[in-house]
Short mmCIF file of C-alpha atoms and ligand atoms in Angstrom, two decimals:
data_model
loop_
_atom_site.label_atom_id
_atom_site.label_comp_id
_atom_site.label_asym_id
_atom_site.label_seq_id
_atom_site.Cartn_x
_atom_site.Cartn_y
_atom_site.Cartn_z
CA UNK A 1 131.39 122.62 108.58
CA UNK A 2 129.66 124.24 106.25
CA UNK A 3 126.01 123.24 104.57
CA UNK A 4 126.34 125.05 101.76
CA UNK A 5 130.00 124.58 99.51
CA UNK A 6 131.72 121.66 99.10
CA UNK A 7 135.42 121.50 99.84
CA UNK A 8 137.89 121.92 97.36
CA UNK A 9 139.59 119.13 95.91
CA UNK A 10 142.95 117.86 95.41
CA UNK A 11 145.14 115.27 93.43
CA UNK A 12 144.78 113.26 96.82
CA UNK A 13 141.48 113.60 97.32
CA UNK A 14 140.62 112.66 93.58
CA UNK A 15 142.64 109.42 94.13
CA UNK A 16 140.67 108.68 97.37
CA UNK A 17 137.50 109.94 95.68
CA UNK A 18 138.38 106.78 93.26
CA UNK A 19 139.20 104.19 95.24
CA UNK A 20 136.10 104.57 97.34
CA UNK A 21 133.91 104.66 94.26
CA UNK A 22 135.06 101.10 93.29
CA UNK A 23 133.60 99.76 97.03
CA UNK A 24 130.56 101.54 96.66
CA UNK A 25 131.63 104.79 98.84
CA UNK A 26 130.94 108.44 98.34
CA UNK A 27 132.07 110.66 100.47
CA UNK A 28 129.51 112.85 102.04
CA UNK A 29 131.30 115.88 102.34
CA UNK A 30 130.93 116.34 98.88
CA UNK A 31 127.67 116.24 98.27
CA UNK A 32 126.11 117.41 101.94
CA UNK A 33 125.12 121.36 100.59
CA UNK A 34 123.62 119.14 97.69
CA UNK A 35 121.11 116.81 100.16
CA UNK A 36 120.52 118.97 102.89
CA UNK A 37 119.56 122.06 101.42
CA UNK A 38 118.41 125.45 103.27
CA UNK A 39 115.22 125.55 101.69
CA UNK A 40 113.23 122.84 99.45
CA UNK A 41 114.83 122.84 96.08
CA UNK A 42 112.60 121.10 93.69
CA UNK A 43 113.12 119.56 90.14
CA UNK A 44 109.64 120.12 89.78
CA UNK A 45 108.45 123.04 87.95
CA UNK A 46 105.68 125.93 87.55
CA UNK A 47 103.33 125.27 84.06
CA UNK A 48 99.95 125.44 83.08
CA UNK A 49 98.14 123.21 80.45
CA UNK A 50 95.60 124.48 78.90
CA UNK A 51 92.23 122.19 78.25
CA UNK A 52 91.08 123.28 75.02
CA UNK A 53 94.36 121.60 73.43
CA UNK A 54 94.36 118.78 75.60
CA UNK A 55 91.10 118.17 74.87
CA UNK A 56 92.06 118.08 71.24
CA UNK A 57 94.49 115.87 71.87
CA UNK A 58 92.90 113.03 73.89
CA UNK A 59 90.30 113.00 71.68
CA UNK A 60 92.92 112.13 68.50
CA UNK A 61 93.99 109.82 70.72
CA UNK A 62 90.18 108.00 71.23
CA UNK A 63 90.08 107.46 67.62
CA UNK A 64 93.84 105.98 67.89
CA UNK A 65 92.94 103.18 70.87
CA UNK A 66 89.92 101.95 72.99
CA UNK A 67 89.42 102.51 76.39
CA UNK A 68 89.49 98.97 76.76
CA UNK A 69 92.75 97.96 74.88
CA UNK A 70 94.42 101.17 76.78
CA UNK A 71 93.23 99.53 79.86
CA UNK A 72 93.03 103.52 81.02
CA UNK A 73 93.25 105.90 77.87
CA UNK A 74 94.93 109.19 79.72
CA UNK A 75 97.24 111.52 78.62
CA UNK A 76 99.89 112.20 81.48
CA UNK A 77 100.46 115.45 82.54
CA UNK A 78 104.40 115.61 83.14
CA UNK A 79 106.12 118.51 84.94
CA UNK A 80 108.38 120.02 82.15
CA UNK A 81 111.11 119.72 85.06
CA UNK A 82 110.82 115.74 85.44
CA UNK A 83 109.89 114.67 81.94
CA UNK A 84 109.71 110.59 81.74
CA UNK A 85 108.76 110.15 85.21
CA UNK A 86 104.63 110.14 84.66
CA UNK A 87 104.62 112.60 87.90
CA UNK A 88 102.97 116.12 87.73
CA UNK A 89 105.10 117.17 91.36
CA UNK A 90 107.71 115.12 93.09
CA UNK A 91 105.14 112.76 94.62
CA UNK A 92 102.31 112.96 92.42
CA UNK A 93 100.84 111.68 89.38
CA UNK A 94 98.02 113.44 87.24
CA UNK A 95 96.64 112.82 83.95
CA UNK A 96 93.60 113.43 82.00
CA UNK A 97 91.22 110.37 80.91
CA UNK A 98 88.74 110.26 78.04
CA UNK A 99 85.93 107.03 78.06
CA UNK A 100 83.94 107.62 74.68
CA UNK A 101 80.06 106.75 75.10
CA UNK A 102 80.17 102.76 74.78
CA UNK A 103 83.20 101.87 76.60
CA UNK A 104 84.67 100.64 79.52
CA UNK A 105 87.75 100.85 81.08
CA UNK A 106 88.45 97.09 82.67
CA UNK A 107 87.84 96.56 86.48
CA UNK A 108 91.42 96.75 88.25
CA UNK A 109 92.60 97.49 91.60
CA UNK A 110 95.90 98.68 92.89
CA UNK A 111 97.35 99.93 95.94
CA UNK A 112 98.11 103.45 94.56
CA UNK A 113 94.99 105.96 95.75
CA UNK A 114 93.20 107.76 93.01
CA UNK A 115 91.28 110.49 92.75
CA UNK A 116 89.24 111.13 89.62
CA UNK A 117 88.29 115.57 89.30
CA UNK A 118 85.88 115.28 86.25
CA UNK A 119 86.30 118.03 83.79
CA UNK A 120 83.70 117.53 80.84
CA UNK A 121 80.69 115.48 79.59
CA UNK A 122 78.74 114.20 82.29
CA UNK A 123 76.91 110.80 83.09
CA UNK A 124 79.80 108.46 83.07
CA UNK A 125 79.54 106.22 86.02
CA UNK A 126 82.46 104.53 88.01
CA UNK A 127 82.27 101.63 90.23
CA UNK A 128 83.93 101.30 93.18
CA UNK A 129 83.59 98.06 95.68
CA UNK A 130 80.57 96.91 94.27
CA UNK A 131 78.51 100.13 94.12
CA UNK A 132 78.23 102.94 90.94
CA UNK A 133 78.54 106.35 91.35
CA UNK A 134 77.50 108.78 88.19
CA UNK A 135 79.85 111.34 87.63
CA UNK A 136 78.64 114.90 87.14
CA UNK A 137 81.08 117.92 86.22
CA UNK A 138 82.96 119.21 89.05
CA UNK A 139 82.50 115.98 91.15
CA UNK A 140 84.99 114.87 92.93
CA UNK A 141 85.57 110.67 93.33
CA UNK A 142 87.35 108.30 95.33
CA UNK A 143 89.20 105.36 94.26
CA UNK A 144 90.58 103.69 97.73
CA UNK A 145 93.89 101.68 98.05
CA UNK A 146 93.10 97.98 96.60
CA UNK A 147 89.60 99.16 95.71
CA UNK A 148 88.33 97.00 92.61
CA UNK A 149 87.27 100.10 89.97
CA UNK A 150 86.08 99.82 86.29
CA UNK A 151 84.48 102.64 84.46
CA UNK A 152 81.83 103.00 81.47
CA UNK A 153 80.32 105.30 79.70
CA UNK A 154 76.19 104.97 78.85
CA UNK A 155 75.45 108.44 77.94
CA UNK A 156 75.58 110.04 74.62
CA UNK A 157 78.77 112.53 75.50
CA UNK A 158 82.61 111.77 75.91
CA UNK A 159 83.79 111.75 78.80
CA UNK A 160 86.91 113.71 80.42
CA UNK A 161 88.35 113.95 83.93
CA UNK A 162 91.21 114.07 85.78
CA UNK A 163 92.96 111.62 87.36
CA UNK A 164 95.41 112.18 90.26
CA UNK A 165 96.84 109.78 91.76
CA UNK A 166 100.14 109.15 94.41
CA UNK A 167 101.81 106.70 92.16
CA UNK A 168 105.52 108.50 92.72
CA UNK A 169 105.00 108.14 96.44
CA UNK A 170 104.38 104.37 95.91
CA UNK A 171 107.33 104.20 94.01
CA UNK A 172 109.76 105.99 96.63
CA UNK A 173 108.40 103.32 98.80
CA UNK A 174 108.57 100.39 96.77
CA UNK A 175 105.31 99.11 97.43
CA UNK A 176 103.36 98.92 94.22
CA UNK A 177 100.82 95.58 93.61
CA UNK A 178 98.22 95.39 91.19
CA UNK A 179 96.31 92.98 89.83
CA UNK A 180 93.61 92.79 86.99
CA UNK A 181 89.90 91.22 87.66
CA UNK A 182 90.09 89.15 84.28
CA UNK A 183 86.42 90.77 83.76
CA UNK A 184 85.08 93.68 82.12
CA UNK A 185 83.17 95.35 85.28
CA UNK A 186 83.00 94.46 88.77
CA UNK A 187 79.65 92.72 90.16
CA UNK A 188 77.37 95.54 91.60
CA UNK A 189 76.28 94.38 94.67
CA UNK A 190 74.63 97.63 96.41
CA UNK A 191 71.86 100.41 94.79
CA UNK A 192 73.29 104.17 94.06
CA UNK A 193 73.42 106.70 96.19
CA UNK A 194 74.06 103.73 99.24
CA UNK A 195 77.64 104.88 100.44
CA UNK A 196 75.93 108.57 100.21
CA UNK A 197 73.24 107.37 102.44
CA UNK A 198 75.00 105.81 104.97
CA UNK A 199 77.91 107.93 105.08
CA UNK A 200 77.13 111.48 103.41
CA UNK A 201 74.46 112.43 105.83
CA UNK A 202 76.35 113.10 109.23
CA UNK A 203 75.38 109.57 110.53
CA UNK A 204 77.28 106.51 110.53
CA UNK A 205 75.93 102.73 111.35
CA UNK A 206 76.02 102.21 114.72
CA UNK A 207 78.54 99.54 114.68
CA UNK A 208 80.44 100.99 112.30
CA UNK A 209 83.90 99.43 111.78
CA UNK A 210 86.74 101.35 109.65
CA UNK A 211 88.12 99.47 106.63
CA UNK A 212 91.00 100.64 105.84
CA UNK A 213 92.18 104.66 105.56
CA UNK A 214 90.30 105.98 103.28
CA UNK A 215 87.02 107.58 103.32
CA UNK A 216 83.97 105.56 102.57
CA UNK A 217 82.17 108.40 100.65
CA UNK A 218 83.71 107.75 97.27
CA UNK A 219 81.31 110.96 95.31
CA UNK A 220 81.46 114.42 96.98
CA UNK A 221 79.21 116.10 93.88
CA UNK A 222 79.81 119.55 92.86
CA UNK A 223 76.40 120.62 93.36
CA UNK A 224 76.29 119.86 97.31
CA UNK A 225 80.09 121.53 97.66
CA UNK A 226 79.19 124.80 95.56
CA UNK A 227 75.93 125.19 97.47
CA UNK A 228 77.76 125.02 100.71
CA UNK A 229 80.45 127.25 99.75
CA UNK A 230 78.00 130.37 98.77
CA UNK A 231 76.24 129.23 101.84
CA UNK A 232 79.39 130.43 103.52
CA UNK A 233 80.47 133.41 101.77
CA UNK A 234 77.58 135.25 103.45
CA UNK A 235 79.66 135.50 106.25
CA UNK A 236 82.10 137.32 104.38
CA UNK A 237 85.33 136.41 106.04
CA UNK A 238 87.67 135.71 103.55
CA UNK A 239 91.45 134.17 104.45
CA UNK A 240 94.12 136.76 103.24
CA UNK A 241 95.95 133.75 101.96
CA UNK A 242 93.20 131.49 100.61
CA UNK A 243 89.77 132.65 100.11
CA UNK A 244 87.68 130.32 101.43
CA UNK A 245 89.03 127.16 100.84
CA UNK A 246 87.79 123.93 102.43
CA UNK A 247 89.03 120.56 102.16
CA UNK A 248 87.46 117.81 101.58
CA UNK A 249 87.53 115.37 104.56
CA UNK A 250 87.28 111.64 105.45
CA UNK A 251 83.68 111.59 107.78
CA UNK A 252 85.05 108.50 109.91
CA UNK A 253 87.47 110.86 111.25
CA UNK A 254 87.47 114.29 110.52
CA UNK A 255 90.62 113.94 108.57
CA UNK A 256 91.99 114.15 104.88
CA UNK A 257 89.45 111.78 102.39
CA UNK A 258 92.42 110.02 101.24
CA UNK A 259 95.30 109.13 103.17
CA UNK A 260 97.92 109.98 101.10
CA UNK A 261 96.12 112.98 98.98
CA UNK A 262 94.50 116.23 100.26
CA UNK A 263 91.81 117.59 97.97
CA UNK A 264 90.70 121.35 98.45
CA UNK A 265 88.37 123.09 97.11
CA UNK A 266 88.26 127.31 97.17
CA UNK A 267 85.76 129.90 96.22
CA UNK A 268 87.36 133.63 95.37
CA UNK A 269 85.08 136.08 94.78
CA UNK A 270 85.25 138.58 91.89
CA UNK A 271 88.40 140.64 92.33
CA UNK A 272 90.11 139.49 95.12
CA UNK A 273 93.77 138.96 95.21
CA UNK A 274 95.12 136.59 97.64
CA UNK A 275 98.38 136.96 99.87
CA UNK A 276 101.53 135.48 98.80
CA UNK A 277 101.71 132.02 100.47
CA UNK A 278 103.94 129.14 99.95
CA UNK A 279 104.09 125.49 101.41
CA UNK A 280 105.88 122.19 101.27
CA UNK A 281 103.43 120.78 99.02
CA UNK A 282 103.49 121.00 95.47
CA UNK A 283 100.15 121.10 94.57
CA UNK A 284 98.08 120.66 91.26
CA UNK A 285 95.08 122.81 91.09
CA UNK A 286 92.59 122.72 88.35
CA UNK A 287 89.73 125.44 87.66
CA UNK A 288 85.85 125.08 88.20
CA UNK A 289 84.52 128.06 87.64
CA UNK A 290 85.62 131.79 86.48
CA UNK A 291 88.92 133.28 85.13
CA UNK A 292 91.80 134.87 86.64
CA UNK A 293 95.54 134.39 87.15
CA UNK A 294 98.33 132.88 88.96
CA UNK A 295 101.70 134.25 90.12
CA UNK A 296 104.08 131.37 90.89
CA UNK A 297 107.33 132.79 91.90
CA UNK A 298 107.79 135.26 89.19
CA UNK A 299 105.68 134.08 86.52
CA UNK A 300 102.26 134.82 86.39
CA UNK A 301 99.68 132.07 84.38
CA UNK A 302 96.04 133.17 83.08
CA UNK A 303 93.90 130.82 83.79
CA UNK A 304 90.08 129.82 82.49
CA UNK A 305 87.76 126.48 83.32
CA UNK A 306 89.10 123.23 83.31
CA UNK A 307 92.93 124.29 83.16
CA UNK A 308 95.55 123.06 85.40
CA UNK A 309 98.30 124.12 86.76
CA UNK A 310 101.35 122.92 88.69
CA UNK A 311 102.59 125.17 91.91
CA UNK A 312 105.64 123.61 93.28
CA UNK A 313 106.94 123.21 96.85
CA UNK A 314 107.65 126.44 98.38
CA UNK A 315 107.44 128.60 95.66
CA UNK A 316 105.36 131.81 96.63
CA UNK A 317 101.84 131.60 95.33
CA UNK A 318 99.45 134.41 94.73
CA UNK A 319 95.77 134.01 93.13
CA UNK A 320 93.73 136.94 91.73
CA UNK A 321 90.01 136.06 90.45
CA UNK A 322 88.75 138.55 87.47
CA UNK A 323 84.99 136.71 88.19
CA UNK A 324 84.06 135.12 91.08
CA UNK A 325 86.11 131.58 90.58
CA UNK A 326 86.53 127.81 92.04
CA UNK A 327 89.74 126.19 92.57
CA UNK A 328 90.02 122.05 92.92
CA UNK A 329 93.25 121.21 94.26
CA UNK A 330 95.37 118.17 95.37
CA UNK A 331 98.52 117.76 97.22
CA UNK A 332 100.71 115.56 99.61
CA UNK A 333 100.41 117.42 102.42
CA UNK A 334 98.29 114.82 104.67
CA UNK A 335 101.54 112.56 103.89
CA UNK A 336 103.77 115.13 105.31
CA UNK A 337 101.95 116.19 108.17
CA UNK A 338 101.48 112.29 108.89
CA UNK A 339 105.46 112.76 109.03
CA UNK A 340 105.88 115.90 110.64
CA UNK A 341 107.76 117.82 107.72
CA UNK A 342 104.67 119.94 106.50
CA UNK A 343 105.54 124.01 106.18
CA UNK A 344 103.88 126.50 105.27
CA UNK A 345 104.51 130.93 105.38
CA UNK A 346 102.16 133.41 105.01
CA UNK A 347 103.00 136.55 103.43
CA UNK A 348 106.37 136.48 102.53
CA UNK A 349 107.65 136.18 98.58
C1 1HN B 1 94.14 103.90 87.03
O1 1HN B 1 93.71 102.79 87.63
C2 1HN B 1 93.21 104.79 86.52
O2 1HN B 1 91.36 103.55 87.27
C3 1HN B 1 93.65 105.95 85.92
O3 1HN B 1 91.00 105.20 85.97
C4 1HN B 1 94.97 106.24 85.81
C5 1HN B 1 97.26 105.60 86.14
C6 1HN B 1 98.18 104.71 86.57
C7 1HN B 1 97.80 103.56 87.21
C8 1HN B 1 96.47 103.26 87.38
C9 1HN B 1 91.76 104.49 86.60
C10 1HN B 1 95.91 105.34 86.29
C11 1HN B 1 95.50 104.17 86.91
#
């Protein structure tokens, strides 16, 4: 048997073919080399979108609907490979919301995780299980499983960030619910900063008791994770294949902050060139800081702040940073090392 041609066919075989089509056959033989391929093969596909133009676009599109009428006013990012599908890779979603000063976007919840990456303005708060968080550039935010959410916008500047969620992995599974509150925002029941507090500070309450996967940090600011990363860089031991690249982790238990997402973050300092590396997860990475460029297979994508771009699974990745740069990124693999099927090489094309 071979994995990788199908066997001819004949007159007899056609008939066969037909008459186990009507009883809702195939035969596997046919499509085996298709299934169970050699290597991942991917509908998904390299791109990069640019911000400036996006920008441009969502904010045509804030003077087309409300926050509030959109429920979430976001322009999808679709991989050019799987147009329709609202997914930036196989099992992920991302898109890019605007909240104008004024508005809110209606409490919710849903069992799909989000993460929210913002990307411009600043000041915009989201709540999350009854406590506010302010968003600041660069921050990164947590939006549990069947976490009530709503998010305004009291400052003077639009708001923009990016949303990823695992919406295409809920899907595979068939386990989507979601309801709406019926109210505008959620009752605040606990100050600022409390979930920080409690759990941002390497202590946890005594009796602590998990709820649920996720972490119960739901802000990691930019300004704590850049300090810590040029904190580091002192040391000066930088990974051939990433830089130094952290990710950002669940304190409960030392894992992944979501359960189905994992967010990194990278530092790559002025003209270094990383290794080629690839791995099974297709990952979306967006830029903090700095310029520099990105070979995916054989194409190689410029890149400035606040564009994002799409490496999928198993294509060869290289980074070089022109001025010292930060990377945000997100992918599945905590899913699929949950499952045992996570890959990765170092140094080969
Ligand atoms: C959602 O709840 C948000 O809360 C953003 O901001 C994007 C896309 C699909 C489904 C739910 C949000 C979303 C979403």
């Amino acid at each position: 048997m071979s994995l990788t041609e199908a066997p001819q066919t004949t007159p007899e075989r056609q008939a066969y073919y037909a008459k186990i089509d009507g009883q809702n056959f195939s035969a596997l033989w046919n499509v085996l080399s298709g299934i169970i391929t050699p290597a991942p093969k991917s509908a998904c596909q390299p791109y990069l979108w640019e911000f400036g133009p996006a920008r441009d676009l969502l904010m045509e599109a804030g003077s087309l609907i409300t926050a509030k009428e959109a429920e979430r006013r976001v322009l999808i990012l679709e991989n050019p490979g799987m147009r329709g599908q609202s997914r930036i890779t196989t099992s992920l979603y991302a898109g890019l919301q605007l909240v104008l000063p004024g508005e809110v976007a209606p409490a919710h919840r849903h069992s799909q995780s989000a993460l929210r990456f913002v990307m411009d303005g600043g000041g915009a708060c989201t709540a999350v299980n009854g406590e506010r968080t302010l968003m600041e550039v660069g921050d990164f935010v947590i939006t549990p499983p069947n976490a009530w959410h709503d998010h305004g916008n009291e400052s003077d500047r639009p708001m923009i960030w990016m949303d990823g969620l695992d919406i295409p992995m809920l899907s595979f599974y068939d386990a989507s619910f979601a309801e709406g509150l019926g109210e505008d925002v959620q009752a605040i029941t606990k100050p600022v900063g409390d979930s920080m507090a409690r759990y941002g500070a390497n202590l946890l309450p005594v009796d602590f008791e998990r709820k649920g996967l996720a972490s119960p940090l739901f802000n990691y600011p930019y300004a704590r994770t850049r300090e810590a990363l040029e904190a580091m860089r002192r040391r000066d031991e930088w990974d051939p294949c990433h830089g130094l690249k952290m990710h950002y982790i669940n304190p409960a238990d030392g894992g992944s902050a979501m359960p189905t997402i994992s967010p990194f973050v990278q530092l790559l300092p002025k003209g270094f060139a990383t290794a080629a590396y690839r791995s099974t997860d297709a990952t979306v990475f967006t830029v903090v800081e700095g310029t520099g460029r990105t070979t995916i297979g054989t194409t190689t994508y410029h890149w400035k702040p606040k564009d994002i771009f799409v490496v999928p699974s198993w294509h060869s990745v290289i980074h070089e940073a022109s001025e010292d740069a930060v990377l945000f990124s997100y992918s599945d693999r905590v899913a699929q090392q949950k499952l045992g099927i996570w890959r990765e090489a170092r140094g080969t094309h």
